[in-house]
Short mmCIF file of C-alpha atoms in Angstrom, two decimals:
data_model
loop_
_atom_site.label_atom_id
_atom_site.label_comp_id
_atom_site.label_asym_id
_atom_site.label_seq_id
_atom_site.Cartn_x
_atom_site.Cartn_y
_atom_site.Cartn_z
CA MET A 1 39.45 -66.77 39.93
CA ILE A 2 40.69 -63.87 37.83
CA ARG A 3 39.18 -65.50 34.77
CA CYS A 4 35.78 -65.69 36.47
CA ILE A 5 36.02 -62.03 37.45
CA ARG A 6 36.78 -61.15 33.83
CA HIS A 7 33.73 -63.08 32.65
CA VAL A 8 31.50 -61.40 35.20
CA ALA A 9 32.87 -57.97 34.27
CA ALA A 10 32.36 -58.64 30.56
CA PHE A 11 28.83 -59.84 31.16
CA SER A 12 28.10 -56.79 33.33
CA LEU A 13 29.44 -54.57 30.57
CA LEU A 14 27.15 -56.26 28.07
CA LEU A 15 24.20 -55.71 30.40
CA LEU A 16 25.15 -52.06 30.79
CA LEU A 17 25.43 -51.63 27.01
CA ALA A 18 22.06 -53.32 26.57
CA LEU A 19 20.52 -50.94 29.08
CA LEU A 20 22.05 -47.93 27.33
CA ALA A 21 20.86 -49.21 23.94
CA ASN A 22 17.34 -49.70 25.27
CA ALA A 23 17.34 -46.25 26.85
CA ALA A 24 18.47 -44.78 23.54
CA ARG A 25 15.75 -46.69 21.73
CA VAL A 26 13.07 -45.38 24.10
CA GLN A 27 14.34 -41.81 24.32
CA VAL A 28 15.42 -41.29 20.71
CA LEU A 29 13.80 -43.72 18.30
CA HIS A 30 10.41 -43.92 20.04
CA SER A 31 10.31 -40.52 21.74
CA ALA A 32 7.58 -39.17 19.47
CA GLU A 33 5.46 -42.26 20.08
CA TYR A 34 5.71 -41.88 23.85
CA ASP A 35 5.14 -38.14 23.66
CA ALA A 36 1.90 -38.75 21.78
CA ASN A 37 0.69 -41.50 24.10
CA PRO A 38 -2.52 -40.32 25.85
CA ALA A 39 -1.31 -41.88 29.09
CA ASN A 40 1.75 -39.62 29.14
CA ARG A 41 0.76 -36.52 31.13
CA ARG A 42 4.23 -34.97 31.27
CA ALA A 43 3.62 -32.77 28.22
CA ALA A 44 0.25 -31.57 29.55
CA ILE A 45 1.70 -30.91 33.00
CA ALA A 46 4.53 -28.88 31.46
CA ARG A 47 2.15 -27.08 29.08
CA TRP A 48 -0.19 -25.96 31.85
CA GLY A 49 2.54 -25.59 34.46
CA GLN A 50 3.05 -21.91 33.70
CA PRO A 51 0.68 -19.07 32.74
CA ARG A 52 -0.01 -18.67 29.03
CA GLY A 53 0.85 -15.39 27.38
CA ASP A 54 -2.06 -13.08 26.78
CA ILE A 55 -4.05 -11.84 23.79
CA TRP A 56 -4.58 -8.07 23.58
CA ALA A 57 -6.74 -5.59 21.68
CA GLY A 58 -6.12 -1.84 21.78
CA GLY A 59 -4.31 -2.08 25.11
CA GLU A 60 -7.04 -4.26 26.65
CA ARG A 61 -6.11 -7.72 27.94
CA LEU A 62 -8.54 -10.25 26.45
CA THR A 63 -7.22 -13.27 28.36
CA GLY A 64 -5.65 -14.21 31.68
CA SER A 65 -4.54 -17.24 33.71
CA VAL A 66 -5.49 -18.42 37.20
CA ASP A 67 -3.41 -20.70 39.45
CA THR A 68 -5.59 -23.67 40.51
CA GLY A 69 -2.84 -25.43 42.48
CA GLU A 70 -3.72 -28.71 40.75
CA GLY A 71 -1.67 -30.99 38.51
CA LEU A 72 -2.61 -28.97 35.42
CA ARG A 73 -1.84 -25.84 37.32
CA TYR A 74 -2.97 -22.82 35.29
CA GLU A 75 -6.37 -22.40 33.66
CA ARG A 76 -7.30 -19.80 31.06
CA THR A 77 -9.62 -16.91 31.93
CA TYR A 78 -11.50 -14.51 29.63
CA PRO A 79 -12.66 -11.19 31.17
CA ASP A 80 -15.00 -10.39 28.22
CA GLY A 81 -15.36 -13.92 26.94
CA GLU A 82 -18.52 -13.66 24.83
CA LEU A 83 -17.48 -10.38 23.23
CA TYR A 84 -14.09 -11.62 22.02
CA ALA A 85 -14.70 -15.38 21.61
CA PRO A 86 -14.60 -15.15 17.77
CA VAL A 87 -11.14 -13.58 18.10
CA THR A 88 -9.52 -15.53 20.94
CA GLY A 89 -11.25 -18.87 20.62
CA TYR A 90 -10.71 -21.11 23.66
CA ALA A 91 -7.74 -22.89 25.27
CA SER A 92 -9.16 -25.93 27.03
CA GLN A 93 -7.33 -28.60 28.99
CA LEU A 94 -9.89 -31.09 27.68
CA TYR A 95 -10.92 -29.89 24.22
CA GLY A 96 -7.82 -28.25 22.77
CA THR A 97 -7.58 -24.80 21.22
CA THR A 98 -9.31 -22.72 18.55
CA MET A 99 -8.84 -19.37 16.78
CA LEU A 100 -5.85 -17.32 18.03
CA GLU A 101 -5.43 -19.62 21.01
CA ASP A 102 -4.73 -22.31 18.41
CA THR A 103 -2.84 -20.55 15.62
CA GLU A 104 -0.61 -18.66 18.07
CA ASP A 105 -0.35 -21.48 20.60
CA ALA A 106 3.42 -21.86 20.23
CA ALA A 107 3.96 -18.22 21.19
CA LEU A 108 1.33 -18.13 23.94
CA SER A 109 2.59 -21.34 25.55
CA GLY A 110 6.27 -20.34 25.36
CA ARG A 111 7.27 -23.07 22.88
CA ASP A 112 8.06 -20.64 20.05
CA THR A 113 11.84 -20.57 19.55
CA ARG A 114 11.64 -16.88 18.66
CA LEU A 115 10.94 -16.17 22.33
CA ALA A 116 14.18 -17.78 23.52
CA PRO A 117 17.42 -15.75 23.88
CA LEU A 118 19.30 -18.93 22.83
CA PRO A 119 16.94 -20.75 20.43
CA LEU A 120 19.25 -23.73 19.83
CA TRP A 121 19.65 -24.36 23.56
CA GLY A 122 15.89 -24.18 23.96
CA GLU A 123 15.47 -26.77 21.21
CA LEU A 124 17.92 -29.16 22.88
CA THR A 125 16.52 -28.79 26.40
CA ARG A 126 12.88 -28.45 25.31
CA SER A 127 12.51 -25.82 27.98
CA LEU A 128 9.56 -23.40 27.90
CA GLN A 129 10.06 -19.68 27.84
CA PRO A 130 7.49 -17.35 29.44
CA GLY A 131 4.49 -17.10 27.14
CA GLY A 132 4.57 -14.43 24.45
CA GLN A 133 2.00 -11.66 24.07
CA VAL A 134 -0.23 -11.57 20.97
CA HIS A 135 -1.44 -8.07 20.07
CA THR A 136 -4.39 -8.08 17.68
CA THR A 137 -5.61 -5.50 15.18
CA ILE A 138 -9.05 -5.37 16.85
CA GLU A 139 -10.42 -1.97 17.86
CA PRO A 140 -12.43 -2.60 21.08
CA ALA A 141 -14.95 0.20 20.39
CA ALA A 142 -15.80 -1.24 16.96
CA GLN A 143 -16.01 -4.76 18.38
CA ARG A 144 -18.40 -3.63 21.11
CA ALA A 145 -20.55 -1.69 18.65
CA GLY A 146 -20.99 -4.73 16.42
CA TYR A 147 -21.73 -7.07 19.32
CA ALA A 148 -24.24 -4.66 20.89
CA GLY A 149 -25.93 -4.07 17.54
CA LEU A 150 -26.67 -7.75 16.96
CA ARG A 151 -28.26 -8.01 20.44
CA GLY A 152 -27.83 -11.78 20.55
CA ARG A 153 -29.50 -12.37 17.20
CA LYS A 154 -27.83 -14.85 14.86
CA GLY A 155 -25.42 -13.02 12.58
CA ALA A 156 -21.95 -11.58 12.20
CA VAL A 157 -20.04 -8.32 11.76
CA VAL A 158 -16.62 -7.84 10.18
CA ALA A 159 -14.80 -4.50 9.89
CA LEU A 160 -11.57 -3.96 7.94
CA GLU A 161 -9.17 -1.11 7.39
CA PRO A 162 -9.28 -0.87 3.57
CA SER A 163 -5.73 0.41 3.02
CA THR A 164 -4.04 -2.31 5.11
CA GLY A 165 -6.41 -5.25 5.59
CA ARG A 166 -6.27 -4.96 9.40
CA ILE A 167 -9.35 -6.56 10.96
CA LEU A 168 -10.94 -3.98 13.25
CA ALA A 169 -13.92 -6.05 14.39
CA LEU A 170 -14.77 -9.74 14.20
CA VAL A 171 -18.15 -10.46 15.79
CA SER A 172 -20.23 -13.63 15.76
CA SER A 173 -23.58 -13.96 17.51
CA PRO A 174 -24.82 -15.74 19.52
CA SER A 175 -21.51 -16.15 21.26
CA TYR A 176 -20.22 -18.14 24.24
CA ASP A 177 -17.84 -17.73 27.18
CA PRO A 178 -14.57 -19.58 26.42
CA GLY A 179 -13.83 -19.64 30.15
CA LEU A 180 -16.51 -22.32 30.57
CA LEU A 181 -14.22 -24.74 28.70
CA SER A 182 -10.91 -23.85 30.35
CA GLY A 183 -10.40 -26.55 32.99
CA ASN A 184 -10.88 -30.32 33.14
CA SER A 185 -13.68 -30.73 35.68
CA ALA A 186 -17.14 -32.21 35.27
CA ARG A 187 -18.42 -28.64 34.97
CA VAL A 188 -16.38 -28.20 31.78
CA LYS A 189 -17.78 -31.41 30.27
CA THR A 190 -21.32 -30.29 31.07
CA ALA A 191 -20.72 -26.88 29.46
CA TRP A 192 -19.25 -28.55 26.36
CA ARG A 193 -22.27 -30.82 25.91
CA ARG A 194 -24.65 -27.91 26.42
CA LEU A 195 -22.85 -25.75 23.82
CA LEU A 196 -22.81 -28.58 21.27
CA ALA A 197 -26.52 -29.23 21.78
CA ASP A 198 -27.56 -25.57 21.52
CA PRO A 199 -29.58 -25.21 18.28
CA ARG A 200 -28.30 -21.65 17.84
CA GLN A 201 -24.72 -22.99 17.43
CA PRO A 202 -22.82 -20.51 19.61
CA LEU A 203 -19.52 -22.30 18.89
CA LEU A 204 -19.87 -21.51 15.16
CA ASN A 205 -17.78 -18.51 14.12
CA ARG A 206 -20.25 -17.02 11.66
CA ALA A 207 -17.86 -14.22 10.65
CA ILE A 208 -15.37 -16.55 8.95
CA ARG A 209 -16.75 -20.12 9.10
CA GLN A 210 -20.28 -19.66 7.72
CA THR A 211 -21.28 -18.79 4.16
CA TYR A 212 -24.56 -17.17 3.14
CA PRO A 213 -26.18 -16.15 -0.12
CA PRO A 214 -24.99 -12.52 -0.31
CA GLY A 215 -28.10 -11.22 -2.03
CA SER A 216 -27.95 -7.75 -3.48
CA THR A 217 -24.61 -6.92 -1.86
CA PHE A 218 -23.10 -9.04 -4.65
CA LYS A 219 -24.36 -6.44 -7.15
CA ILE A 220 -21.14 -4.54 -6.37
CA VAL A 221 -19.22 -7.36 -8.09
CA THR A 222 -21.71 -7.49 -10.98
CA ALA A 223 -21.45 -3.73 -11.50
CA ALA A 224 -17.66 -4.02 -11.47
CA ALA A 225 -17.77 -6.75 -14.13
CA ALA A 226 -20.18 -4.76 -16.33
CA LEU A 227 -18.00 -1.63 -16.15
CA ASP A 228 -14.70 -3.46 -16.54
CA THR A 229 -15.82 -5.40 -19.62
CA GLY A 230 -17.43 -2.38 -21.28
CA VAL A 231 -20.96 -3.80 -21.14
CA VAL A 232 -21.80 -0.52 -19.38
CA THR A 233 -19.86 2.59 -20.39
CA ASP A 234 -22.17 5.24 -18.92
CA ILE A 235 -23.75 4.68 -15.51
CA ASP A 236 -26.47 7.22 -16.35
CA ALA A 237 -27.48 5.67 -19.68
CA PRO A 238 -30.62 3.49 -19.93
CA THR A 239 -29.88 -0.24 -19.70
CA ARG A 240 -32.79 -1.37 -21.89
CA THR A 241 -34.00 -3.79 -19.23
CA PRO A 242 -37.64 -4.90 -19.08
CA SER A 243 -39.42 -5.25 -15.75
CA PRO A 244 -40.17 -8.05 -15.08
CA TYR A 245 -37.24 -9.76 -16.79
CA ASN A 246 -37.62 -13.16 -18.42
CA LEU A 247 -34.63 -15.32 -17.45
CA VAL A 248 -33.03 -16.58 -20.66
CA GLY A 249 -34.10 -20.09 -21.62
CA THR A 250 -36.84 -20.28 -18.99
CA ARG A 251 -40.40 -19.17 -18.39
CA HIS A 252 -39.46 -17.61 -15.07
CA LEU A 253 -40.10 -13.89 -14.68
CA LEU A 254 -37.77 -12.06 -12.30
CA ARG A 255 -39.40 -9.12 -10.53
CA ASN A 256 -38.25 -6.19 -8.40
CA GLU A 257 -39.05 -5.05 -4.89
CA SER A 258 -38.56 -1.43 -5.99
CA ALA A 259 -40.52 0.60 -8.53
CA GLY A 260 -39.01 2.37 -11.52
CA CYS A 261 -36.58 -0.39 -12.54
CA ALA A 262 -37.70 -0.70 -16.16
CA ASP A 263 -34.81 0.48 -18.37
CA ALA A 264 -33.15 2.01 -15.28
CA PRO A 265 -29.56 3.31 -15.64
CA LEU A 266 -26.90 1.51 -13.64
CA ARG A 267 -26.58 4.34 -11.09
CA GLU A 268 -30.31 4.32 -10.31
CA ALA A 269 -30.58 0.53 -10.45
CA PHE A 270 -27.75 0.26 -7.92
CA ALA A 271 -29.27 2.83 -5.58
CA VAL A 272 -32.70 1.16 -5.42
CA SER A 273 -31.36 -2.40 -5.98
CA CYS A 274 -33.12 -3.48 -9.18
CA ASN A 275 -32.86 -7.25 -9.56
CA THR A 276 -33.86 -7.17 -13.22
CA VAL A 277 -31.09 -4.80 -14.30
CA PHE A 278 -28.32 -6.75 -12.57
CA ALA A 279 -29.61 -10.14 -13.67
CA LYS A 280 -29.61 -8.96 -17.28
CA LEU A 281 -26.14 -7.44 -16.86
CA GLY A 282 -24.81 -10.72 -15.47
CA ALA A 283 -26.25 -12.69 -18.36
CA THR A 284 -24.84 -10.18 -20.86
CA VAL A 285 -21.38 -10.16 -19.30
CA GLY A 286 -21.49 -13.95 -19.36
CA THR A 287 -20.27 -16.67 -17.04
CA PRO A 288 -16.52 -16.54 -17.90
CA GLU A 289 -16.13 -12.80 -17.26
CA MET A 290 -18.42 -12.83 -14.23
CA ALA A 291 -16.41 -15.70 -12.78
CA ARG A 292 -13.13 -13.88 -13.52
CA THR A 293 -14.27 -10.72 -11.74
CA ALA A 294 -15.66 -12.68 -8.79
CA ALA A 295 -12.36 -14.57 -8.48
CA ALA A 296 -10.44 -11.28 -8.52
CA PHE A 297 -12.54 -10.16 -5.54
CA GLY A 298 -11.69 -13.42 -3.70
CA PHE A 299 -14.47 -15.84 -4.65
CA ASP A 300 -13.78 -19.46 -5.63
CA ASP A 301 -10.58 -19.48 -3.57
CA GLU A 302 -9.70 -21.73 -0.64
CA GLY A 303 -10.32 -18.87 1.78
CA PRO A 304 -7.83 -16.64 3.59
CA ARG A 305 -5.97 -17.41 6.81
CA ILE A 306 -6.22 -14.49 9.22
CA PRO A 307 -4.31 -16.57 10.65
CA SER A 308 -7.26 -18.86 11.51
CA PRO A 309 -8.62 -20.43 8.33
CA ALA A 310 -11.76 -18.88 6.85
CA LEU A 311 -14.14 -20.74 4.58
CA GLY A 312 -13.88 -19.99 0.89
CA SER A 313 -16.69 -18.10 -0.83
CA VAL A 314 -18.31 -19.49 -3.98
CA PHE A 315 -19.51 -18.08 -7.29
CA GLY A 316 -18.86 -20.87 -9.80
CA ASP A 317 -17.86 -21.02 -13.47
CA THR A 318 -20.21 -23.56 -15.08
CA MET A 319 -23.60 -21.87 -15.36
CA ASP A 320 -26.08 -21.22 -18.14
CA ALA A 321 -27.47 -17.75 -18.85
CA ALA A 322 -30.38 -18.03 -16.39
CA GLN A 323 -28.15 -19.37 -13.62
CA VAL A 324 -25.49 -16.70 -14.04
CA ALA A 325 -28.26 -14.08 -14.03
CA LEU A 326 -29.46 -15.31 -10.63
CA SER A 327 -25.90 -15.65 -9.35
CA SER A 328 -25.25 -12.05 -10.37
CA ILE A 329 -27.86 -10.86 -7.88
CA GLY A 330 -26.31 -12.99 -5.13
CA GLN A 331 -28.69 -15.94 -5.37
CA PHE A 332 -28.57 -19.41 -6.99
CA ASP A 333 -25.36 -21.09 -5.67
CA THR A 334 -23.45 -17.90 -4.79
CA ARG A 335 -22.23 -18.05 -1.18
CA ALA A 336 -20.02 -15.68 0.83
CA THR A 337 -18.68 -15.26 4.33
CA PRO A 338 -19.10 -11.90 6.08
CA LEU A 339 -15.29 -11.59 5.91
CA GLN A 340 -15.45 -11.94 2.12
CA MET A 341 -18.13 -9.28 1.70
CA ALA A 342 -16.22 -6.91 4.00
CA SER A 343 -13.25 -7.49 1.71
CA VAL A 344 -15.38 -6.59 -1.33
CA ALA A 345 -16.38 -3.28 0.25
CA ALA A 346 -12.78 -2.63 1.38
CA THR A 347 -11.44 -3.32 -2.11
CA VAL A 348 -13.79 -0.76 -3.63
CA ALA A 349 -12.91 1.75 -0.90
CA ASN A 350 -9.19 1.14 -1.53
CA GLY A 351 -9.39 2.07 -5.20
CA GLY A 352 -9.62 -1.50 -6.46
CA ILE A 353 -6.65 -2.92 -4.51
CA ARG A 354 -7.55 -5.99 -2.42
CA MET A 355 -5.50 -6.38 0.75
CA ARG A 356 -4.96 -9.61 2.68
CA PRO A 357 -7.04 -9.45 5.89
CA TYR A 358 -5.02 -10.11 9.04
CA LEU A 359 -5.74 -10.23 12.76
CA VAL A 360 -2.33 -10.26 14.48
CA ASP A 361 -0.56 -6.91 14.69
CA GLU A 362 2.53 -8.14 16.54
CA ILE A 363 3.87 -10.78 18.90
CA THR A 364 6.19 -9.78 21.74
CA ASP A 365 8.33 -11.80 24.15
CA GLY A 366 8.40 -11.57 27.93
CA ASP A 367 10.51 -8.40 27.80
CA GLY A 368 8.15 -6.67 25.38
CA ASP A 369 10.47 -7.02 22.38
CA VAL A 370 8.71 -7.60 19.07
CA VAL A 371 9.49 -11.04 17.59
CA ALA A 372 6.92 -10.99 14.76
CA ARG A 373 4.81 -8.32 13.11
CA GLY A 374 1.80 -8.38 10.80
CA ARG A 375 2.31 -6.40 7.61
CA PRO A 376 -0.09 -5.12 4.91
CA GLU A 377 0.01 -7.29 1.80
CA PRO A 378 -1.76 -6.60 -1.51
CA LEU A 379 -3.30 -9.70 -3.05
CA GLY A 380 -2.12 -9.34 -6.62
CA GLY A 381 -2.71 -6.38 -8.91
CA PRO A 382 -5.82 -4.18 -9.03
CA VAL A 383 -9.09 -6.11 -8.97
CA VAL A 384 -10.62 -3.43 -11.21
CA PRO A 385 -9.12 -0.30 -12.79
CA GLY A 386 -9.09 2.84 -10.67
CA TYR A 387 -11.83 4.55 -12.69
CA VAL A 388 -14.15 1.56 -12.14
CA ALA A 389 -13.46 1.66 -8.40
CA ARG A 390 -14.29 5.38 -8.36
CA LEU A 391 -17.60 4.77 -10.15
CA LEU A 392 -18.45 2.02 -7.68
CA GLN A 393 -17.62 4.34 -4.80
CA GLN A 394 -19.85 7.02 -6.30
CA MET A 395 -22.78 4.60 -6.69
CA MET A 396 -22.35 3.34 -3.11
CA VAL A 397 -22.41 6.94 -1.85
CA ASP A 398 -25.56 7.63 -3.90
CA THR A 399 -27.17 4.57 -2.28
CA VAL A 400 -26.59 6.07 1.16
CA THR A 401 -27.60 9.63 0.29
CA GLY A 402 -30.74 8.80 -1.68
CA GLY A 403 -31.21 5.05 -2.08
CA THR A 404 -31.93 2.02 0.08
CA ALA A 405 -29.09 2.68 2.57
CA THR A 406 -30.00 6.06 4.06
CA ARG A 407 -29.93 4.61 7.60
CA ALA A 408 -26.16 4.21 7.31
CA ALA A 409 -25.48 7.92 6.85
CA ILE A 410 -23.08 9.51 9.35
CA PRO A 411 -23.20 13.32 9.67
CA GLY A 412 -19.98 14.87 8.40
CA ALA A 413 -18.54 11.61 7.02
CA LEU A 414 -18.52 10.24 3.48
CA VAL A 415 -20.30 6.86 3.54
CA GLY A 416 -20.90 4.37 0.76
CA GLY A 417 -23.07 1.30 1.17
CA LYS A 418 -25.14 -1.45 -0.37
CA THR A 419 -28.10 -3.28 1.15
CA GLY A 420 -28.93 -6.88 0.49
CA THR A 421 -31.75 -9.33 1.05
CA ALA A 422 -30.81 -12.98 0.61
CA GLN A 423 -33.59 -15.48 -0.02
CA HIS A 424 -33.16 -19.03 1.28
CA GLY A 425 -35.11 -22.12 2.20
CA VAL A 426 -37.37 -24.27 0.03
CA ASP A 427 -39.15 -21.97 -2.42
CA ASN A 428 -37.58 -19.04 -0.51
CA SER A 429 -39.98 -19.80 2.35
CA ARG A 430 -37.71 -18.79 5.22
CA LYS A 431 -37.20 -15.25 6.48
CA PRO A 432 -34.52 -13.54 4.32
CA TYR A 433 -31.05 -12.77 5.60
CA ALA A 434 -30.42 -9.05 5.99
CA TRP A 435 -27.07 -7.88 4.58
CA PHE A 436 -25.31 -4.56 4.55
CA VAL A 437 -21.81 -3.70 3.32
CA SER A 438 -20.30 -0.25 3.53
CA TRP A 439 -17.26 1.96 4.00
CA ALA A 440 -16.73 5.34 5.65
CA GLN A 441 -14.25 8.19 5.32
CA ALA A 442 -13.76 10.90 7.96
CA PRO A 443 -13.97 14.56 6.81
CA ASP A 444 -10.26 15.23 7.26
CA ASP A 445 -9.00 11.91 5.83
CA SER A 446 -7.91 11.30 2.26
CA LEU A 447 -8.88 7.61 2.31
CA PRO A 448 -11.75 5.56 3.78
CA ALA A 449 -10.79 4.33 7.25
CA VAL A 450 -13.17 1.40 7.64
CA ALA A 451 -15.20 -1.08 5.60
CA VAL A 452 -17.92 -3.19 7.20
CA ALA A 453 -20.06 -6.21 6.40
CA VAL A 454 -23.09 -7.14 8.51
CA VAL A 455 -25.39 -10.13 8.14
CA VAL A 456 -28.42 -10.77 10.35
CA GLU A 457 -29.94 -14.23 10.02
CA ASP A 458 -33.14 -13.79 11.98
CA ALA A 459 -33.98 -10.22 11.02
CA GLU A 460 -37.04 -9.12 12.95
CA ALA A 461 -38.54 -6.83 10.34
CA ARG A 462 -40.86 -6.72 7.38
CA ARG A 463 -39.25 -7.92 4.19
CA SER A 464 -39.35 -4.46 2.62
CA ASP A 465 -37.71 -3.02 5.72
CA ILE A 466 -34.94 -5.61 5.54
CA SER A 467 -34.32 -4.60 1.92
CA GLY A 468 -34.14 -0.96 3.03
CA GLY A 469 -31.37 -1.64 5.51
CA GLY A 470 -33.61 -1.65 8.58
CA SER A 471 -31.83 -4.52 10.33
CA ALA A 472 -28.20 -4.47 9.22
CA ALA A 473 -27.46 -0.86 8.20
CA PRO A 474 -27.80 0.67 11.71
CA ILE A 475 -25.31 -1.91 13.04
CA ALA A 476 -22.82 -1.05 10.30
CA ARG A 477 -23.28 2.66 11.02
CA ALA A 478 -22.50 2.14 14.72
CA VAL A 479 -19.36 0.15 13.88
CA MET A 480 -18.20 2.78 11.38
CA GLU A 481 -18.80 5.59 13.87
CA ALA A 482 -16.77 3.73 16.48
CA ALA A 483 -13.92 3.11 14.04
CA LEU A 484 -13.87 6.72 12.83
CA SER A 485 -13.80 8.08 16.36
#
């Protein structure tokens, strides 16, 4: 009898050990597999079981959470959804996260170990802390000015603080309301399909995820290359440029929209945007040096993370003389995001020092203590020497005071700018993109406080008016005024 009891006990022990081994296999060895299984709703229930932390701009709350009382309890809300969608992105129970809702998801959802008073204990228990607060660098007045200026037209506005790289405005138009995608109902699925089918692509963040031919705004880079390499030593000396200009190795004659470009000095050619002068300068500087200068300004790189990834801008390094001439006036294969062109203007305004653009000022925990902070970071050494940057600043100011950018002038402030008209479409048949890049310095400041890039895709103006800054320059002026005030 005792022997039988021993056998039963031993067998029971083996069964118990087998159960423990299987539990360990499921909970340890295959935990990641079960966590990732779409049928496992525990992670989603925990994720949406508490309010997310909020995203802020200048003391304004850009996001919120509402208690639905359902299984996925809290849904995201956006008080000014369309205005700030390029900054916040969306946090959807069905379609995931984008922009800051994505890159700062660990902090906003409470999973970031920096939010826990005992990080190791939080790791072991996998417990969620209250969501952290993400404070952005956005200035609401500048954001509103850019959004209002576009008036729903396709385009984008980016404003930077030149000395730090802080992003003061990040506008993409047309926009969308992220709140439409927050929940998991049929209404959300309908909104998603409608947004995807919209030919105007409201989900596209044109400020950082769309590249355009930069047109004449790229002449800032070409002028920098010509001055830095010594091709031009005096901005008031004749450039010996014919008008029209025969592109080297071709029969194509390049013409100007402005009069008086024949043999124009660099200062005058910059102010009235002479294509012939800058095409000849680009060909004279040559592809290697043009490519080097463009790369120093941020072209031909993978694109910055702000922290959301931005598309890289393109200049290229394998072009013949005619191609580099066209690229030097922002055509051919040259492409840039609005963020990149804002960085070009900011670099000039900052004396030739390019700063890394960033969007997150600081992250705080539930008690308001700072757990992470954004810091200014120079991207390498000077892009151009200080004297070249000062000459570029002077030419940009001349363009506003007496050139093609007079509509950007702000009474009492020092403003530098450059207009641009970017041809596109087969045989340049489509309406040109209107560009404007600029910077502004308040009367009592020692440094420019803001640099702006504006692109308008469907500019409702005559072509000559677009070239004169009729579509984009007034938007940039409004953004600069808001930032200065």
